[in-house]
Amino acid sequence: MKMTDPVKSFVKNNSGNAAIFQELNIDFCCGGDVSLQTACEEKGLKIDEVYQRLMAVESPANDEKDISGLSPEELTTHLESTHHVYLKEALPRLTALMEKVYQAHGARHPELKALQGVVGNLRADLEPHLLKEERVLFPLIRELACDFSGAKMGAAEGPIRVMRHEHDEAGKLLKQLRTLANDYVAPDDGCQSFQLLYSELKKLEEDTHLHIHKENNILFPSVLGGN
Ligand SMILES: [Fe+2]
Ligand SMILES: [Fe+2]
C-alpha cells in the first residue's frame, strides 16, 4: 500500500483499518476515492503517523477477514445476514431511545430535537433502501452469477447507480448526526440513557460506514467488473 492509494483500498486490503479511519473521522465509504495523502491533508493530520498506524494493524480475526474471498452472491448473503439484520433491529430501537432521551432532556438540550429529526430521516431513507437491495438488486446479482454469457451484466448498472446515490445521502445524514451529537460525546449532565444513545449512534455510524464500504467498494465493482 502507498500513501497515494485511495482511502477505500486500505480498508479493502485490511478491514481492521476501518476503525482507525472511524477514529480520525476520515470517510472511507462514500468519499473513499481520495488518496490517503489528500484525506490527511484535509484533516490536518500527519500522513507518516497515520500511514504507520494503518500498516501496523493486523487483519481482524473475526469474520470480516474472510469477505475478500467471497463471490458477489456470497457477499449479498453476508450483507443481509449481518448489516441488514443489524439495521432492522437498531433503527426502531434507536427511534424509541431517542424519544425517551428527548422527553427527559429536551428542555435543556435543544440539539436533541434536531438529532431526532436526523435519526428519523436516516430511518426513512435506510429502511426502504434495505428492501430495494434485498428484493431487487441482490436477487439480480445472484441471477447474474448464473449468466455465464455476461449478456445481462448491464442490468445491474441502473440499480447500482441508485443505491450509490442513496448511500451518499445516508453518508450526509451520518455526518449531520455526528456534528449534532458533538462527536458522540454525551454531556456531563446526561443520564445513562443519554450515554447509551450516543454510544448506540456511534455504533450505527461505524456499522453503516462498513456496510456502505462493502457495497460501494467491494460488491458493486466486482459485479460491474471495476476495481
Ligand atoms: Fe445494504
Ligand atoms: Fe446499500
PDB file of C-alpha atoms and ligand atoms in Angstrom:
ATOM      1  CA  MET A   1       0.000   0.000   0.000  1.00  0.00           C
ATOM      2  CA  LYS A   2       1.183   3.518  -0.860  1.00  0.00           C
ATOM      3  CA  MET A   3       0.264   6.900   0.644  1.00  0.00           C
ATOM      4  CA  THR A   4      -1.173   7.903  -2.732  1.00  0.00           C
ATOM      5  CA  ASP A   5      -3.570   4.922  -2.759  1.00  0.00           C
ATOM      6  CA  PRO A   6      -7.267   5.711  -2.245  1.00  0.00           C
ATOM      7  CA  VAL A   7      -8.537   5.540   1.319  1.00  0.00           C
ATOM      8  CA  LYS A   8     -11.049   2.811   0.410  1.00  0.00           C
ATOM      9  CA  SER A   9      -8.280   0.469  -0.727  1.00  0.00           C
ATOM     10  CA  PHE A  10      -6.707   0.499   2.751  1.00  0.00           C
ATOM     11  CA  VAL A  11      -9.955  -0.878   4.193  1.00  0.00           C
ATOM     12  CA  LYS A  12     -10.438  -3.225   1.260  1.00  0.00           C
ATOM     13  CA  ASN A  13      -6.977  -4.597   1.913  1.00  0.00           C
ATOM     14  CA  ASN A  14      -7.475  -4.841   5.680  1.00  0.00           C
ATOM     15  CA  SER A  15     -10.897  -4.213   7.227  1.00  0.00           C
ATOM     16  CA  GLY A  16      -9.184  -3.597  10.584  1.00  0.00           C
ATOM     17  CA  ASN A  17      -8.186  -0.214   9.186  1.00  0.00           C
ATOM     18  CA  ALA A  18     -11.846   0.890   9.242  1.00  0.00           C
ATOM     19  CA  ALA A  19     -11.594   1.536  12.993  1.00  0.00           C
ATOM     20  CA  ILE A  20      -8.677   3.943  12.507  1.00  0.00           C
ATOM     21  CA  PHE A  21     -10.488   5.888   9.807  1.00  0.00           C
ATOM     22  CA  GLN A  22     -13.573   5.999  12.052  1.00  0.00           C
ATOM     23  CA  GLU A  23     -11.488   7.422  14.888  1.00  0.00           C
ATOM     24  CA  LEU A  24      -9.873  10.034  12.616  1.00  0.00           C
ATOM     25  CA  ASN A  25     -13.233  10.860  11.021  1.00  0.00           C
ATOM     26  CA  ILE A  26     -11.913  10.027   7.536  1.00  0.00           C
ATOM     27  CA  ASP A  27     -14.620   8.924   5.114  1.00  0.00           C
ATOM     28  CA  PHE A  28     -13.689   5.547   3.581  1.00  0.00           C
ATOM     29  CA  CYS A  29     -17.079   4.535   2.144  1.00  0.00           C
ATOM     30  CA  CYS A  30     -18.798   7.209   0.017  1.00  0.00           C
ATOM     31  CA  GLY A  31     -15.799   9.536  -0.202  1.00  0.00           C
ATOM     32  CA  GLY A  32     -13.213   6.747  -0.225  1.00  0.00           C
ATOM     33  CA  ASP A  33     -11.775   7.584  -3.649  1.00  0.00           C
ATOM     34  CA  VAL A  34      -9.482  10.316  -2.354  1.00  0.00           C
ATOM     35  CA  SER A  35      -5.878   9.363  -1.626  1.00  0.00           C
ATOM     36  CA  LEU A  36      -4.696   8.816   1.936  1.00  0.00           C
ATOM     37  CA  GLN A  37      -2.388  11.767   1.446  1.00  0.00           C
ATOM     38  CA  THR A  38      -5.209  14.129   0.447  1.00  0.00           C
ATOM     39  CA  ALA A  39      -7.513  12.867   3.218  1.00  0.00           C
ATOM     40  CA  CYS A  40      -4.800  13.524   5.829  1.00  0.00           C
ATOM     41  CA  GLU A  41      -4.078  16.984   4.422  1.00  0.00           C
ATOM     42  CA  GLU A  42      -7.778  17.865   4.573  1.00  0.00           C
ATOM     43  CA  LYS A  43      -7.959  16.825   8.235  1.00  0.00           C
ATOM     44  CA  GLY A  44      -4.620  18.412   9.156  1.00  0.00           C
ATOM     45  CA  LEU A  45      -3.163  15.015  10.106  1.00  0.00           C
ATOM     46  CA  LYS A  46       0.446  13.874   9.785  1.00  0.00           C
ATOM     47  CA  ILE A  47       0.480  11.448   6.898  1.00  0.00           C
ATOM     48  CA  ASP A  48       3.527   9.493   8.139  1.00  0.00           C
ATOM     49  CA  GLU A  49       1.930   8.799  11.511  1.00  0.00           C
ATOM     50  CA  VAL A  50      -1.407   7.773  10.021  1.00  0.00           C
ATOM     51  CA  TYR A  51       0.275   5.556   7.430  1.00  0.00           C
ATOM     52  CA  GLN A  52       2.361   3.808  10.080  1.00  0.00           C
ATOM     53  CA  ARG A  53      -0.694   3.200  12.246  1.00  0.00           C
ATOM     54  CA  LEU A  54      -2.578   1.708   9.298  1.00  0.00           C
ATOM     55  CA  MET A  55       0.302  -0.559   8.378  1.00  0.00           C
ATOM     56  CA  ALA A  56       0.656  -1.760  11.978  1.00  0.00           C
ATOM     57  CA  VAL A  57      -2.938  -3.044  12.144  1.00  0.00           C
ATOM     58  CA  GLU A  58      -3.238  -6.776  11.846  1.00  0.00           C
ATOM     59  CA  SER A  59      -6.138  -8.193   9.875  1.00  0.00           C
ATOM     60  CA  PRO A  60      -9.027  -8.810  12.263  1.00  0.00           C
ATOM     61  CA  ALA A  61      -9.531 -12.365  13.359  1.00  0.00           C
ATOM     62  CA  ASN A  62     -13.311 -12.176  13.098  1.00  0.00           C
ATOM     63  CA  ASP A  63     -15.490 -12.845  10.049  1.00  0.00           C
ATOM     64  CA  GLU A  64     -14.521  -9.519   8.482  1.00  0.00           C
ATOM     65  CA  LYS A  65     -11.260 -11.105   7.500  1.00  0.00           C
ATOM     66  CA  ASP A  66     -12.839 -13.569   5.152  1.00  0.00           C
ATOM     67  CA  ILE A  67     -15.016 -11.371   2.985  1.00  0.00           C
ATOM     68  CA  SER A  68     -12.311 -10.663   0.429  1.00  0.00           C
ATOM     69  CA  GLY A  69     -12.623 -14.272  -0.712  1.00  0.00           C
ATOM     70  CA  LEU A  70     -16.397 -14.151  -1.145  1.00  0.00           C
ATOM     71  CA  SER A  71     -18.093 -14.191  -4.540  1.00  0.00           C
ATOM     72  CA  PRO A  72     -20.585 -11.381  -5.273  1.00  0.00           C
ATOM     73  CA  GLU A  73     -23.559 -13.629  -4.497  1.00  0.00           C
ATOM     74  CA  GLU A  74     -21.976 -14.794  -1.235  1.00  0.00           C
ATOM     75  CA  LEU A  75     -21.340 -11.159  -0.366  1.00  0.00           C
ATOM     76  CA  THR A  76     -25.026 -10.312  -0.781  1.00  0.00           C
ATOM     77  CA  THR A  77     -25.886 -13.060   1.719  1.00  0.00           C
ATOM     78  CA  HIS A  78     -23.204 -11.811   4.104  1.00  0.00           C
ATOM     79  CA  LEU A  79     -24.543  -8.232   3.898  1.00  0.00           C
ATOM     80  CA  GLU A  80     -28.114  -9.326   4.548  1.00  0.00           C
ATOM     81  CA  SER A  81     -27.252 -11.571   7.465  1.00  0.00           C
ATOM     82  CA  THR A  82     -25.037  -9.015   9.218  1.00  0.00           C
ATOM     83  CA  HIS A  83     -25.505  -5.312   8.404  1.00  0.00           C
ATOM     84  CA  HIS A  84     -29.124  -5.544   7.232  1.00  0.00           C
ATOM     85  CA  VAL A  85     -30.161  -7.582  10.257  1.00  0.00           C
ATOM     86  CA  TYR A  86     -28.392  -5.067  12.497  1.00  0.00           C
ATOM     87  CA  LEU A  87     -30.124  -2.019  10.945  1.00  0.00           C
ATOM     88  CA  LYS A  88     -33.586  -3.578  11.033  1.00  0.00           C
ATOM     89  CA  GLU A  89     -33.187  -4.159  14.753  1.00  0.00           C
ATOM     90  CA  ALA A  90     -31.285  -0.978  15.601  1.00  0.00           C
ATOM     91  CA  LEU A  91     -33.307   1.683  13.754  1.00  0.00           C
ATOM     92  CA  PRO A  92     -36.636   1.111  15.573  1.00  0.00           C
ATOM     93  CA  ARG A  93     -34.794   0.662  18.881  1.00  0.00           C
ATOM     94  CA  LEU A  94     -32.873   3.926  18.394  1.00  0.00           C
ATOM     95  CA  THR A  95     -36.066   5.764  17.463  1.00  0.00           C
ATOM     96  CA  ALA A  96     -37.628   4.719  20.782  1.00  0.00           C
ATOM     97  CA  LEU A  97     -34.464   5.501  22.772  1.00  0.00           C
ATOM     98  CA  MET A  98     -34.198   8.887  21.049  1.00  0.00           C
ATOM     99  CA  GLU A  99     -37.747   9.736  22.137  1.00  0.00           C
ATOM    100  CA  LYS A 100     -37.051   8.664  25.710  1.00  0.00           C
ATOM    101  CA  VAL A 101     -33.936  10.845  25.947  1.00  0.00           C
ATOM    102  CA  TYR A 102     -35.735  13.761  24.296  1.00  0.00           C
ATOM    103  CA  GLN A 103     -38.554  13.563  26.842  1.00  0.00           C
ATOM    104  CA  ALA A 104     -36.065  13.575  29.720  1.00  0.00           C
ATOM    105  CA  HIS A 105     -33.523  16.126  28.455  1.00  0.00           C
ATOM    106  CA  GLY A 106     -35.127  18.014  25.554  1.00  0.00           C
ATOM    107  CA  ALA A 107     -35.749  21.144  27.617  1.00  0.00           C
ATOM    108  CA  ARG A 108     -32.085  21.606  28.493  1.00  0.00           C
ATOM    109  CA  HIS A 109     -30.671  20.102  25.300  1.00  0.00           C
ATOM    110  CA  PRO A 110     -32.465  21.566  22.295  1.00  0.00           C
ATOM    111  CA  GLU A 111     -29.997  19.804  19.970  1.00  0.00           C
ATOM    112  CA  LEU A 112     -31.917  16.608  20.729  1.00  0.00           C
ATOM    113  CA  LYS A 113     -34.842  17.820  18.617  1.00  0.00           C
ATOM    114  CA  ALA A 114     -32.604  18.258  15.562  1.00  0.00           C
ATOM    115  CA  LEU A 115     -30.929  14.932  16.318  1.00  0.00           C
ATOM    116  CA  GLN A 116     -34.293  13.225  16.456  1.00  0.00           C
ATOM    117  CA  GLY A 117     -35.120  14.697  13.042  1.00  0.00           C
ATOM    118  CA  VAL A 118     -31.913  13.321  11.504  1.00  0.00           C
ATOM    119  CA  VAL A 119     -32.407   9.865  13.031  1.00  0.00           C
ATOM    120  CA  GLY A 120     -35.945   9.912  11.592  1.00  0.00           C
ATOM    121  CA  ASN A 121     -34.652  10.880   8.147  1.00  0.00           C
ATOM    122  CA  LEU A 122     -31.989   8.198   8.281  1.00  0.00           C
ATOM    123  CA  ARG A 123     -34.548   5.570   9.171  1.00  0.00           C
ATOM    124  CA  ALA A 124     -36.941   6.799   6.450  1.00  0.00           C
ATOM    125  CA  ASP A 125     -34.107   6.501   3.912  1.00  0.00           C
ATOM    126  CA  LEU A 126     -32.460   3.294   5.050  1.00  0.00           C
ATOM    127  CA  GLU A 127     -35.419   1.005   5.657  1.00  0.00           C
ATOM    128  CA  PRO A 128     -36.714   1.212   2.052  1.00  0.00           C
ATOM    129  CA  HIS A 129     -33.093   1.115   0.838  1.00  0.00           C
ATOM    130  CA  LEU A 130     -32.524  -2.255   2.527  1.00  0.00           C
ATOM    131  CA  LEU A 131     -35.691  -3.621   0.929  1.00  0.00           C
ATOM    132  CA  LYS A 132     -34.659  -2.423  -2.539  1.00  0.00           C
ATOM    133  CA  GLU A 133     -31.372  -4.260  -2.170  1.00  0.00           C
ATOM    134  CA  GLU A 134     -32.997  -7.393  -0.789  1.00  0.00           C
ATOM    135  CA  ARG A 135     -35.842  -7.519  -3.293  1.00  0.00           C
ATOM    136  CA  VAL A 136     -34.303  -6.078  -6.463  1.00  0.00           C
ATOM    137  CA  LEU A 137     -30.532  -5.704  -6.614  1.00  0.00           C
ATOM    138  CA  PHE A 138     -29.299  -8.688  -4.605  1.00  0.00           C
ATOM    139  CA  PRO A 139     -31.573 -11.225  -6.365  1.00  0.00           C
ATOM    140  CA  LEU A 140     -30.374  -9.730  -9.666  1.00  0.00           C
ATOM    141  CA  ILE A 141     -26.728 -10.179  -8.621  1.00  0.00           C
ATOM    142  CA  ARG A 142     -27.436 -13.825  -7.742  1.00  0.00           C
ATOM    143  CA  GLU A 143     -29.080 -14.264 -11.139  1.00  0.00           C
ATOM    144  CA  LEU A 144     -26.127 -12.679 -12.932  1.00  0.00           C
ATOM    145  CA  ALA A 145     -23.819 -15.204 -11.307  1.00  0.00           C
ATOM    146  CA  CYS A 146     -25.581 -17.899 -13.361  1.00  0.00           C
ATOM    147  CA  ASP A 147     -25.447 -15.868 -16.569  1.00  0.00           C
ATOM    148  CA  PHE A 148     -22.160 -17.081 -17.946  1.00  0.00           C
ATOM    149  CA  SER A 149     -22.653 -15.324 -21.287  1.00  0.00           C
ATOM    150  CA  GLY A 150     -22.491 -11.970 -19.488  1.00  0.00           C
ATOM    151  CA  ALA A 151     -25.372 -10.757 -21.663  1.00  0.00           C
ATOM    152  CA  LYS A 152     -27.380  -9.477 -18.723  1.00  0.00           C
ATOM    153  CA  MET A 153     -24.466  -7.775 -16.981  1.00  0.00           C
ATOM    154  CA  GLY A 154     -25.712  -4.277 -17.847  1.00  0.00           C
ATOM    155  CA  ALA A 155     -28.987  -4.907 -15.980  1.00  0.00           C
ATOM    156  CA  ALA A 156     -27.338  -4.176 -12.638  1.00  0.00           C
ATOM    157  CA  GLU A 157     -25.920  -0.814 -13.669  1.00  0.00           C
ATOM    158  CA  GLY A 158     -29.098   1.214 -13.113  1.00  0.00           C
ATOM    159  CA  PRO A 159     -29.973  -0.215  -9.676  1.00  0.00           C
ATOM    160  CA  ILE A 160     -26.337   0.126  -8.558  1.00  0.00           C
ATOM    161  CA  ARG A 161     -26.317   3.794  -9.564  1.00  0.00           C
ATOM    162  CA  VAL A 162     -29.463   4.358  -7.487  1.00  0.00           C
ATOM    163  CA  MET A 163     -28.002   2.509  -4.475  1.00  0.00           C
ATOM    164  CA  ARG A 164     -24.778   4.542  -4.671  1.00  0.00           C
ATOM    165  CA  HIS A 165     -26.792   7.745  -4.684  1.00  0.00           C
ATOM    166  CA  GLU A 166     -28.767   6.598  -1.641  1.00  0.00           C
ATOM    167  CA  HIS A 167     -25.515   5.690   0.120  1.00  0.00           C
ATOM    168  CA  ASP A 168     -24.263   9.243  -0.494  1.00  0.00           C
ATOM    169  CA  GLU A 169     -27.452  10.612   1.070  1.00  0.00           C
ATOM    170  CA  ALA A 170     -27.096   8.323   4.099  1.00  0.00           C
ATOM    171  CA  GLY A 171     -23.447   9.395   4.391  1.00  0.00           C
ATOM    172  CA  LYS A 172     -24.509  13.043   4.531  1.00  0.00           C
ATOM    173  CA  LEU A 173     -27.066  12.300   7.251  1.00  0.00           C
ATOM    174  CA  LEU A 174     -24.446  10.433   9.279  1.00  0.00           C
ATOM    175  CA  LYS A 175     -22.154  13.469   9.064  1.00  0.00           C
ATOM    176  CA  GLN A 176     -25.001  15.690  10.354  1.00  0.00           C
ATOM    177  CA  LEU A 177     -25.635  13.202  13.131  1.00  0.00           C
ATOM    178  CA  ARG A 178     -22.015  13.285  14.298  1.00  0.00           C
ATOM    179  CA  THR A 179     -21.919  17.090  14.278  1.00  0.00           C
ATOM    180  CA  LEU A 180     -25.192  17.436  16.203  1.00  0.00           C
ATOM    181  CA  ALA A 181     -24.132  14.772  18.685  1.00  0.00           C
ATOM    182  CA  ASN A 182     -20.827  16.508  19.475  1.00  0.00           C
ATOM    183  CA  ASP A 183     -18.748  13.634  18.049  1.00  0.00           C
ATOM    184  CA  TYR A 184     -20.797  11.278  20.246  1.00  0.00           C
ATOM    185  CA  VAL A 185     -19.509  12.721  23.497  1.00  0.00           C
ATOM    186  CA  ALA A 186     -22.545  12.904  25.801  1.00  0.00           C
ATOM    187  CA  PRO A 187     -22.878  15.992  28.065  1.00  0.00           C
ATOM    188  CA  ASP A 188     -21.889  15.686  31.713  1.00  0.00           C
ATOM    189  CA  ASP A 189     -25.462  16.121  32.885  1.00  0.00           C
ATOM    190  CA  GLY A 190     -26.733  13.335  30.589  1.00  0.00           C
ATOM    191  CA  CYS A 191     -28.284  10.307  32.276  1.00  0.00           C
ATOM    192  CA  GLN A 192     -27.452   6.726  31.428  1.00  0.00           C
ATOM    193  CA  SER A 193     -29.985   6.695  28.604  1.00  0.00           C
ATOM    194  CA  PHE A 194     -28.230   9.712  27.107  1.00  0.00           C
ATOM    195  CA  GLN A 195     -24.863   7.953  27.286  1.00  0.00           C
ATOM    196  CA  LEU A 196     -26.394   4.829  25.809  1.00  0.00           C
ATOM    197  CA  LEU A 197     -27.993   6.799  22.983  1.00  0.00           C
ATOM    198  CA  TYR A 198     -24.687   8.372  21.978  1.00  0.00           C
ATOM    199  CA  SER A 199     -22.765   5.119  22.112  1.00  0.00           C
ATOM    200  CA  GLU A 200     -25.511   3.448  20.050  1.00  0.00           C
ATOM    201  CA  LEU A 201     -25.481   6.277  17.496  1.00  0.00           C
ATOM    202  CA  LYS A 202     -21.719   5.900  17.251  1.00  0.00           C
ATOM    203  CA  LYS A 203     -22.157   2.200  16.617  1.00  0.00           C
ATOM    204  CA  LEU A 204     -24.780   2.977  13.970  1.00  0.00           C
ATOM    205  CA  GLU A 205     -22.251   5.174  12.194  1.00  0.00           C
ATOM    206  CA  GLU A 206     -19.475   2.566  12.401  1.00  0.00           C
ATOM    207  CA  ASP A 207     -21.641  -0.263  11.161  1.00  0.00           C
ATOM    208  CA  THR A 208     -23.190   1.761   8.349  1.00  0.00           C
ATOM    209  CA  HIS A 209     -19.820   3.043   7.123  1.00  0.00           C
ATOM    210  CA  LEU A 210     -18.518  -0.514   6.927  1.00  0.00           C
ATOM    211  CA  HIS A 211     -21.758  -1.683   5.310  1.00  0.00           C
ATOM    212  CA  ILE A 212     -21.615   1.011   2.611  1.00  0.00           C
ATOM    213  CA  HIS A 213     -17.909   0.401   2.082  1.00  0.00           C
ATOM    214  CA  LYS A 214     -18.544  -3.284   1.389  1.00  0.00           C
ATOM    215  CA  GLU A 215     -21.248  -2.431  -1.135  1.00  0.00           C
ATOM    216  CA  ASN A 216     -19.657   0.600  -2.862  1.00  0.00           C
ATOM    217  CA  ASN A 217     -16.054  -0.550  -2.876  1.00  0.00           C
ATOM    218  CA  ILE A 218     -16.218  -4.361  -2.970  1.00  0.00           C
ATOM    219  CA  LEU A 219     -19.580  -5.699  -4.150  1.00  0.00           C
ATOM    220  CA  PHE A 220     -20.502  -3.182  -6.865  1.00  0.00           C
ATOM    221  CA  PRO A 221     -17.087  -3.088  -8.577  1.00  0.00           C
ATOM    222  CA  SER A 222     -16.990  -6.902  -8.543  1.00  0.00           C
ATOM    223  CA  VAL A 223     -20.400  -7.035 -10.286  1.00  0.00           C
ATOM    224  CA  LEU A 224     -19.573  -4.344 -12.830  1.00  0.00           C
ATOM    225  CA  GLY A 225     -16.026  -5.560 -13.431  1.00  0.00           C
ATOM    226  CA  GLY A 226     -14.333  -2.463 -11.971  1.00  0.00           C
ATOM    227  CA  ASN A 227     -11.502  -2.351  -9.459  1.00  0.00           C
TER     228      ASN A 227
HETATM  229 FE    FE B   1     -27.024  -2.963   2.163  1.00  0.00          FE
HETATM  230 FE    FE B   2     -26.784  -0.228   0.493  1.00  0.00          FE
END
